Amino acid sequence: MTTTVDPEKSQANTPRPADERIEGTVFTPRQVGMLKVAVVVMGVMLLAGLAAVIAGMIFQASKVGKKSAADAPAAAAAPDPVAMEPVASGALEALSIPGDAQVVSMSLDGHFLALHVRWRDDAEIVVVDMRTGKVVSRLNIDKGAPPAR
């Protein structure tokens, strides 16, 4: 005796109601489908974020050692009692001061050199960028009376 099973009437092909739970879980087929979509979207977002971090690291690493126009110091308009001779690389090679001038002290901070220069009756602090060989700023030292408190 042979039994014929009608595939259209079998339980595997019968549509389930939308609120029927999948056996062994608390999820409906619609919720499982939404979870699959959420997992795929979050995976793509994770990979895109990782790619953005790597691209940012490569971009930042490519800027190391390059000078921008915003980083270049402004040249002083006053006559320079301390003349500098930059070498081809832009670094400071030699420093010339007037014959009656004296370097009282100096301090190095990174690529900036601060010089306390005294000549005649004047004194000033000169800050030099060692990479470019240019004077970044000057501070005249006033020997007047101290300010009242």
XYZ file of N, CA and C in Angstrom:
447
model
N 0.820 -1.151 0.000
C 0.000 0.000 0.000
C 0.881 1.237 0.000
N 0.587 2.080 -0.876
C 1.371 3.290 -1.050
C 0.505 4.482 -0.658
N 1.146 5.352 0.119
C 0.434 6.558 0.532
C 1.049 7.736 -0.199
N 0.214 8.498 -0.760
C 0.684 9.687 -1.459
C 0.455 10.903 -0.564
N 1.505 11.686 -0.457
C 1.411 12.898 0.366
C 1.302 14.086 -0.574
N 0.296 14.869 -0.318
C 0.102 16.082 -1.116
C 0.990 17.187 -0.530
N 2.017 17.664 -1.314
C 2.923 18.673 -0.764
C 2.219 19.974 -0.394
N 1.143 20.296 -1.022
C 0.451 21.539 -0.708
C -0.277 21.457 0.625
N -0.560 20.242 1.099
C -1.294 20.088 2.346
C -0.397 19.651 3.501
N 0.924 19.553 3.279
C 1.821 19.129 4.352
C 2.034 20.284 5.335
N 2.470 19.928 6.556
C 2.646 20.938 7.593
C 3.821 21.859 7.292
N 4.849 21.379 6.603
C 6.029 22.192 6.323
C 5.702 23.367 5.430
N 4.730 23.213 4.574
C 4.402 24.286 3.636
C 3.220 25.130 4.069
N 2.619 24.790 5.165
C 1.480 25.597 5.598
C 1.992 26.879 6.223
N 1.449 28.022 5.841
C 1.921 29.285 6.414
C 1.574 29.375 7.888
N 2.500 29.918 8.619
C 2.288 30.101 10.052
C 1.671 31.476 10.292
N 0.891 31.596 11.323
C 0.389 32.933 11.659
C 1.545 33.830 12.088
N 1.416 35.147 11.936
C 2.502 36.101 12.210
C 2.919 36.106 13.668
N 2.019 35.787 14.576
C 2.378 35.831 15.993
C 2.772 34.469 16.560
N 2.890 33.463 15.704
C 3.265 32.138 16.179
C 4.773 32.090 16.405
N 5.187 31.599 17.542
C 6.602 31.511 17.904
C 7.246 30.320 17.217
N 8.557 30.466 16.921
C 9.320 29.355 16.371
C 9.570 28.374 17.509
N 9.439 27.096 17.218
C 9.577 26.079 18.250
C 10.952 26.150 18.889
N 10.996 26.190 20.213
C 12.247 26.230 20.962
C 12.783 27.643 21.182
N 12.106 28.679 20.691
C 12.553 30.064 20.882
C 11.380 30.917 21.335
N 11.683 32.141 21.612
C 10.640 33.103 21.962
C 10.403 34.084 20.821
N 10.998 33.824 19.661
C 10.910 34.747 18.532
C 9.926 34.249 17.472
N 9.330 35.217 16.803
C 8.495 34.903 15.643
C 9.390 34.938 14.416
N 8.974 34.353 13.301
C 9.796 34.405 12.087
C 10.099 35.838 11.643
N 9.171 36.741 11.835
C 9.408 38.154 11.465
C 10.517 38.759 12.327
N 10.512 38.469 13.637
C 11.539 38.985 14.530
C 12.914 38.412 14.181
N 12.965 37.147 13.812
C 14.236 36.538 13.411
C 14.771 37.225 12.161
N 13.895 37.504 11.206
C 14.319 38.211 9.995
C 14.849 39.606 10.306
N 14.171 40.302 11.230
C 14.638 41.644 11.612
C 15.986 41.562 12.328
N 16.174 40.538 13.158
C 17.465 40.361 13.838
C 18.582 40.106 12.833
N 18.314 39.311 11.813
C 19.327 39.047 10.784
C 19.728 40.339 10.078
N 18.738 41.156 9.732
C 19.028 42.438 9.072
C 19.847 43.334 10.005
N 19.476 43.393 11.292
C 20.199 44.232 12.254
C 21.649 43.774 12.406
N 21.873 42.457 12.450
C 23.239 41.929 12.588
C 24.073 42.288 11.367
N 23.515 42.172 10.185
C 24.254 42.512 8.961
C 24.576 44.000 8.927
N 23.590 44.850 9.261
C 23.820 46.301 9.245
C 24.889 46.685 10.266
N 24.818 46.138 11.464
C 25.828 46.462 12.483
C 27.208 45.951 12.086
N 27.279 44.813 11.441
C 28.573 44.309 10.960
C 29.183 45.222 9.921
N 28.349 45.709 9.001
C 28.841 46.646 7.978
C 29.306 47.943 8.633
N 28.534 48.435 9.628
C 28.928 49.669 10.323
C 30.239 49.477 11.078
N 30.440 48.326 11.672
C 31.680 48.033 12.383
C 32.869 48.038 11.431
N 32.719 47.403 10.286
C 33.801 47.389 9.300
C 34.066 48.788 8.746
N 33.013 49.574 8.513
C 33.199 50.943 8.021
C 33.908 51.800 9.058
N 33.566 51.629 10.330
C 34.246 52.379 11.397
C 35.712 52.004 11.499
N 36.012 50.724 11.385
C 37.408 50.278 11.420
C 38.185 50.847 10.235
N 37.558 50.846 9.067
C 38.214 51.416 7.886
C 38.456 52.917 8.072
N 37.510 53.629 8.696
C 37.677 55.063 8.936
C 38.825 55.329 9.914
N 38.950 54.514 10.951
C 40.047 54.679 11.908
C 41.388 54.436 11.229
N 41.486 53.401 10.426
C 42.744 53.112 9.719
C 43.072 54.222 8.737
N 42.064 54.729 8.011
C 42.295 55.830 7.075
C 42.744 57.084 7.820
N 42.164 57.355 8.984
C 42.585 58.508 9.787
C 44.020 58.377 10.267
N 44.409 57.173 10.666
C 45.786 56.956 11.103
C 46.762 57.160 9.949
N 46.414 56.676 8.779
C 47.279 56.853 7.612
C 47.377 58.328 7.252
N 46.249 59.044 7.310
C 46.248 60.482 6.997
C 47.119 61.253 7.982
N 46.978 60.974 9.289
C 47.782 61.673 10.285
C 49.262 61.332 10.140
N 49.570 60.092 9.827
C 50.970 59.694 9.668
C 51.593 60.343 8.437
N 50.798 60.613 7.413
C 51.346 61.238 6.216
C 51.653 62.708 6.435
N 51.078 63.336 7.473
C 51.327 64.752 7.753
C 52.569 64.978 8.602
N 53.132 63.923 9.180
C 54.283 64.065 10.058
C 55.469 64.600 9.259
N 56.083 65.644 9.737
C 57.255 66.204 9.097
C 56.966 67.246 8.039
N 55.708 67.442 7.680
C 55.370 68.462 6.693
C 55.009 69.754 7.399
N 55.425 70.884 6.816
C 55.115 72.196 7.379
C 53.922 72.779 6.651
N 53.044 73.441 7.374
C 51.927 74.131 6.741
C 52.166 75.636 6.836
N 51.443 76.392 6.028
C 51.595 77.844 6.027
C 51.162 78.434 7.361
N 50.211 77.805 8.053
C 49.741 78.316 9.340
C 50.801 78.143 10.424
N 51.675 77.154 10.295
C 52.715 76.922 11.292
C 53.906 77.854 11.130
N 54.047 78.505 9.967
C 55.192 79.366 9.720
C 55.079 80.634 10.561
N 56.133 81.003 11.295
C 56.075 82.199 12.127
C 56.160 83.469 11.288
N 55.565 84.529 11.800
C 55.630 85.831 11.128
C 56.987 86.470 11.399
N 57.562 87.078 10.392
C 58.860 87.726 10.542
C 58.692 89.055 11.270
N 59.680 89.413 12.098
C 59.624 90.670 12.853
C 59.949 91.836 11.931
N 59.274 92.962 12.132
C 59.476 94.127 11.284
C 60.646 94.977 11.773
N 60.990 94.886 13.058
C 62.066 95.699 13.624
C 63.414 95.216 13.094
N 64.408 96.123 13.034
C 65.740 95.689 12.623
C 66.270 94.627 13.582
N 66.956 93.688 13.014
C 67.380 92.527 13.781
C 68.812 92.695 14.278
N 69.024 92.885 15.599
C 70.396 92.963 16.094
C 71.048 91.588 16.116
N 70.228 90.548 16.062
C 70.745 89.188 16.034
C 70.486 88.654 14.639
N 71.534 88.545 13.833
C 71.385 88.077 12.453
C 71.626 86.573 12.411
N 70.780 85.891 11.673
C 70.903 84.447 11.558
C 71.187 84.056 10.125
N 71.939 82.992 9.944
C 72.234 82.481 8.624
C 71.690 81.061 8.532
N 70.529 80.885 7.878
C 69.990 79.522 7.771
C 70.753 78.720 6.722
N 70.845 77.435 6.951
C 71.464 76.551 5.973
C 70.407 76.145 4.956
N 70.775 75.333 3.980
C 69.860 74.948 2.913
C 68.618 74.243 3.449
N 68.747 73.490 4.531
C 67.595 72.768 5.072
C 66.664 73.681 5.841
N 67.047 74.921 6.096
C 66.212 75.842 6.844
C 66.591 75.893 8.309
N 67.449 75.001 8.775
C 67.852 75.000 10.178
C 68.885 76.091 10.417
N 69.008 76.510 11.657
C 69.947 77.566 12.025
C 71.355 76.992 12.107
N 72.279 77.580 11.337
C 73.658 77.106 11.342
C 74.554 78.041 12.144
N 74.398 79.355 11.971
C 75.258 80.323 12.644
C 74.412 81.462 13.174
N 74.891 82.097 14.230
C 74.195 83.208 14.852
C 75.185 84.347 15.025
N 74.837 85.527 14.496
C 75.722 86.688 14.599
C 75.035 87.758 15.432
N 75.798 88.361 16.345
C 75.275 89.472 17.141
C 76.237 90.635 17.016
N 75.753 91.866 17.259
C 76.644 93.023 17.168
C 77.835 92.884 18.128
N 78.901 93.607 17.819
C 80.130 93.499 18.609
C 79.959 93.889 20.064
N 79.087 94.871 20.353
C 78.898 95.284 21.733
C 77.792 94.505 22.443
N 77.201 93.523 21.784
C 76.114 92.736 22.380
C 76.680 91.518 23.078
N 75.890 91.018 24.004
C 76.309 89.852 24.775
C 75.078 88.968 24.997
N 75.255 87.673 24.756
C 74.191 86.727 25.065
C 74.334 86.359 26.533
N 73.361 86.783 27.335
C 73.423 86.562 28.774
C 73.020 85.124 29.102
N 71.966 84.643 28.456
C 71.547 83.266 28.692
C 70.745 82.785 27.493
N 70.541 81.484 27.433
C 69.723 80.916 26.369
C 69.008 79.684 26.908
N 67.875 79.382 26.264
C 67.079 78.233 26.676
C 66.471 77.612 25.431
N 66.513 76.294 25.357
C 65.994 75.568 24.207
C 64.737 74.814 24.626
N 63.664 74.970 23.852
C 62.410 74.254 24.103
C 61.922 73.704 22.775
N 62.116 72.425 22.551
C 61.733 71.830 21.275
C 62.602 72.402 20.178
N 62.008 73.065 19.205
C 62.771 73.678 18.117
C 62.840 75.197 18.270
N 62.484 75.722 19.452
C 62.574 77.159 19.710
C 63.740 77.440 20.644
N 64.515 78.473 20.306
C 65.642 78.901 21.120
C 65.350 80.306 21.615
N 65.378 80.505 22.937
C 65.161 81.822 23.529
C 66.520 82.360 23.979
N 66.850 83.552 23.495
C 68.132 84.184 23.823
C 67.885 85.464 24.609
N 68.605 85.632 25.702
C 68.591 86.896 26.438
C 69.815 87.667 25.945
N 69.562 88.714 25.139
C 70.639 89.481 24.513
C 70.694 90.861 25.168
N 71.899 91.297 25.538
C 72.085 92.620 26.128
C 73.153 93.361 25.317
N 72.878 94.598 24.950
C 73.840 95.464 24.279
C 73.554 96.901 24.661
N 74.585 97.695 24.678
C 74.510 99.085 25.142
C 73.650 99.154 26.397
N 72.568 99.930 26.360
C 71.679 100.044 27.515
C 70.376 99.277 27.303
N 70.332 98.467 26.284
C 69.107 97.729 25.969
C 69.292 96.236 26.240
N 68.159 95.581 26.434
C 68.153 94.125 26.585
C 66.826 93.605 26.054
N 66.865 92.420 25.513
C 65.632 91.811 25.011
C 65.768 90.300 24.990
N 64.594 89.672 24.920
C 64.520 88.222 24.744
C 64.143 87.997 23.285
N 64.944 87.219 22.575
C 64.702 86.913 21.171
C 64.397 85.417 21.074
N 63.250 85.080 20.476
C 62.872 83.681 20.293
C 63.078 83.338 18.827
N 63.880 82.309 18.574
C 64.259 81.909 17.226
C 63.721 80.503 16.956
N 63.114 80.317 15.782
C 62.684 78.989 15.338
C 63.901 78.317 14.712
N 64.386 77.252 15.326
C 65.606 76.602 14.867
C 65.412 75.891 13.526
N 64.164 75.552 13.170
C 63.926 74.875 11.892
C 64.047 75.837 10.728
N 63.532 77.051 10.895
C 63.533 78.008 9.788
C 64.642 79.031 9.901
N 65.186 79.225 11.102
C 66.229 80.218 11.292
C 65.680 81.628 11.403
N 64.384 81.790 11.620
C 63.777 83.117 11.682
C 63.404 83.472 13.112
N 63.396 84.796 13.366
C 62.987 85.298 14.667
C 61.470 85.199 14.756
N 60.994 84.512 15.768
C 59.559 84.316 15.951
C 58.973 85.487 16.735
N 59.650 85.914 17.798
C 59.149 87.035 18.592
C 60.292 87.694 19.348
N 59.982 88.912 19.788
C 60.941 89.700 20.560
C 60.226 90.294 21.761
N 60.916 90.357 22.873
C 60.374 90.970 24.069
C 61.432 91.918 24.609
N 61.165 93.240 24.489
C 62.096 94.223 25.029
C 61.997 94.227 26.543
N 63.114 94.281 27.199
C 63.157 94.300 28.654
C 63.297 95.745 29.086
N 62.278 96.249 29.780
C 62.257 97.627 30.245
C 62.901 97.686 31.623
N 63.882 98.563 31.791
C 64.591 98.647 33.062
C 63.992 99.731 33.955
N 62.757 100.124 33.700
C 62.081 101.134 34.509
C 61.729 100.596 35.890
N 60.998 101.425 36.633
C 60.576 101.043 37.997
C 59.602 99.865 37.918
N 59.637 98.992 38.905
C 58.712 97.862 38.904
C 57.277 98.368 39.067
N 56.301 97.654 38.506
C 54.921 98.096 38.616
C 54.425 98.023 40.066
N 53.579 98.979 40.441
C 53.026 99.011 41.796
C 51.976 97.914 41.934
N 51.914 97.349 43.109
C 50.946 96.272 43.355
C 49.741 96.787 44.053
